Amino acid sequence: KNMLPTLKFPSRKEFGSLMEYTGPLMAVTLARLAGSFAMQRKAMALGVPQMAGFQLSINVMFFFLLFGEPISQLSQTTLPALLSGSAKSNKSAQQPSYDDKTSAAIRQNF
């Protein structure tokens, strides 16, 4: 009981730091949404076959978004290291480092 935290509104400082990060993302999302609505209204005005074609293209887009979004996020996390030239250090940070005794024990067992 009472396992969930109490909900509260963020302070102005917390809200400002949150909007610093989410503000541009929200602007891009709202612009995409407005563009999608405008295209849908235009397709509806053109007739049934055009609306069916629009619906088909939207379905194909959503299908590929399922795979594209994780790939995009992965590239966004690895691209800064590649651009700054620290890709080698980034790779070593992702792989566990073993000391000589551990690696010798691993080689002996396999």
C-alpha positions as a LaTeX table, in Angstrom:
\begin{tabular}{lrrr}
\hline
Residue & $x$ (\AA) & $y$ (\AA) & $z$ (\AA) \\
\hline
Lys1 & 0.00 & 0.00 & 0.00 \\
Asn2 & 1.12 & 3.52 & $-0.79$ \\
Met3 & 3.64 & 2.11 & $-3.27$ \\
Leu4 & 3.06 & 4.73 & $-5.92$ \\
Pro5 & 4.66 & 8.15 & $-5.55$ \\
Thr6 & 2.39 & 11.12 & $-5.09$ \\
Leu7 & 1.86 & 13.15 & $-8.22$ \\
Lys8 & 2.87 & 16.78 & $-8.13$ \\
Phe9 & 3.35 & 19.58 & $-10.62$ \\
Pro10 & 6.95 & 20.43 & $-11.39$ \\
Ser11 & 8.39 & 23.66 & $-10.10$ \\
Arg12 & 9.16 & 26.48 & $-12.54$ \\
Lys13 & 12.84 & 25.53 & $-12.53$ \\
Glu14 & 12.09 & 21.85 & $-13.19$ \\
Phe15 & 9.56 & 22.75 & $-15.88$ \\
Gly16 & 12.07 & 25.09 & $-17.55$ \\
Ser17 & 14.75 & 22.42 & $-17.68$ \\
Leu18 & 12.21 & 19.92 & $-18.98$ \\
Met19 & 11.02 & 22.29 & $-21.72$ \\
Glu20 & 14.62 & 22.98 & $-22.71$ \\
Tyr21 & 14.84 & 19.37 & $-23.80$ \\
Thr22 & 11.26 & 18.59 & $-24.84$ \\
Gly23 & 10.40 & 21.93 & $-26.42$ \\
Pro24 & 12.13 & 21.30 & $-29.77$ \\
Leu25 & 10.85 & 17.72 & $-29.85$ \\
Met26 & 7.30 & 18.92 & $-29.23$ \\
Ala27 & 7.62 & 21.55 & $-31.96$ \\
Val28 & 8.78 & 18.95 & $-34.48$ \\
Thr29 & 6.00 & 16.55 & $-33.45$ \\
Leu30 & 3.32 & 19.23 & $-33.73$ \\
Ala31 & 4.64 & 20.32 & $-37.14$ \\
Arg32 & 4.50 & 16.72 & $-38.38$ \\
Leu33 & 0.98 & 16.36 & $-37.02$ \\
Ala34 & $-0.19$ & 19.57 & $-38.69$ \\
Gly35 & 1.37 & 18.49 & $-41.99$ \\
Ser36 & $-0.31$ & 15.10 & $-41.76$ \\
Phe37 & $-3.69$ & 16.72 & $-41.10$ \\
Ala38 & $-3.23$ & 19.10 & $-44.03$ \\
Met39 & $-2.32$ & 16.23 & $-46.38$ \\
Gln40 & $-5.30$ & 14.21 & $-45.20$ \\
Arg41 & $-7.71$ & 17.08 & $-45.77$ \\
Lys42 & $-6.28$ & 17.63 & $-49.27$ \\
Ala43 & $-6.55$ & 13.92 & $-50.10$ \\
Met44 & $-10.15$ & 13.89 & $-48.87$ \\
Ala45 & $-10.98$ & 16.82 & $-51.14$ \\
Leu46 & $-9.51$ & 14.99 & $-54.18$ \\
Gly47 & $-11.84$ & 11.99 & $-53.95$ \\
Val48 & $-12.08$ & 8.39 & $-52.85$ \\
Pro49 & $-9.24$ & 6.85 & $-54.93$ \\
Gln50 & $-6.81$ & 9.57 & $-53.84$ \\
Met51 & $-7.87$ & 9.13 & $-50.20$ \\
Ala52 & $-7.34$ & 5.36 & $-50.52$ \\
Gly53 & $-3.87$ & 5.95 & $-51.94$ \\
Phe54 & $-3.09$ & 8.37 & $-49.13$ \\
Gln55 & $-4.29$ & 5.83 & $-46.54$ \\
Leu56 & $-2.15$ & 3.13 & $-48.10$ \\
Ser57 & 0.94 & 5.35 & $-48.04$ \\
Ile58 & 0.28 & 6.26 & $-44.39$ \\
Asn59 & $-0.02$ & 2.57 & $-43.47$ \\
Val60 & 3.27 & 1.78 & $-45.21$ \\
Met61 & 4.92 & 4.71 & $-43.43$ \\
Phe62 & 3.70 & 3.54 & $-40.00$ \\
Phe63 & 4.88 & 0.01 & $-40.76$ \\
Phe64 & 8.42 & 1.21 & $-41.46$ \\
Leu65 & 8.38 & 3.61 & $-38.51$ \\
Leu66 & 8.30 & 0.57 & $-36.25$ \\
Phe67 & 11.80 & $-0.32$ & $-37.48$ \\
Gly68 & 13.10 & 3.13 & $-38.34$ \\
Glu69 & 12.67 & 4.76 & $-34.95$ \\
Pro70 & 14.91 & 2.33 & $-33.00$ \\
Ile71 & 17.54 & 2.55 & $-35.74$ \\
Ser72 & 17.35 & 6.34 & $-35.60$ \\
Gln73 & 17.77 & 6.34 & $-31.84$ \\
Leu74 & 20.72 & 3.98 & $-32.10$ \\
Ser75 & 22.41 & 6.18 & $-34.68$ \\
Gln76 & 21.81 & 9.27 & $-32.54$ \\
Thr77 & 23.59 & 7.65 & $-29.62$ \\
Thr78 & 26.60 & 6.46 & $-31.63$ \\
Leu79 & 26.97 & 9.30 & $-34.14$ \\
Pro80 & 28.34 & 11.96 & $-31.74$ \\
Ala81 & 31.18 & 9.65 & $-30.73$ \\
Leu82 & 31.96 & 8.97 & $-34.36$ \\
Leu83 & 31.94 & 12.65 & $-35.27$ \\
Ser84 & 34.13 & 13.69 & $-32.37$ \\
Gly85 & 36.68 & 11.01 & $-33.18$ \\
Ser86 & 36.25 & 9.20 & $-29.90$ \\
Ala87 & 34.62 & 6.14 & $-31.43$ \\
Lys88 & 37.52 & 3.99 & $-30.30$ \\
Ser89 & 37.09 & 5.11 & $-26.70$ \\
Asn90 & 33.33 & 4.66 & $-27.02$ \\
Lys91 & 33.80 & 1.05 & $-28.14$ \\
Ser92 & 36.09 & 0.33 & $-25.24$ \\
Ala93 & 33.56 & 1.86 & $-22.87$ \\
Gln94 & 30.85 & $-0.47$ & $-24.16$ \\
Gln95 & 32.97 & $-3.63$ & $-23.89$ \\
Pro96 & 33.93 & $-4.90$ & $-20.46$ \\
Ser97 & 37.61 & $-4.80$ & $-19.72$ \\
Tyr98 & 39.20 & $-7.79$ & $-18.05$ \\
Asp99 & 42.43 & $-7.91$ & $-16.18$ \\
Asp100 & 45.13 & $-10.43$ & $-17.14$ \\
Lys101 & 44.07 & $-13.06$ & $-14.58$ \\
Thr102 & 40.46 & $-13.00$ & $-15.74$ \\
Ser103 & 41.33 & $-13.25$ & $-19.42$ \\
Ala104 & 43.78 & $-16.09$ & $-18.71$ \\
Ala105 & 41.07 & $-17.94$ & $-16.79$ \\
Ile106 & 38.61 & $-17.43$ & $-19.64$ \\
Arg107 & 41.10 & $-18.72$ & $-22.21$ \\
Gln108 & 41.94 & $-21.73$ & $-20.02$ \\
Asn109 & 38.27 & $-22.74$ & $-19.64$ \\
Phe110 & 37.46 & $-22.39$ & $-23.33$ \\
\hline
\end{tabular}
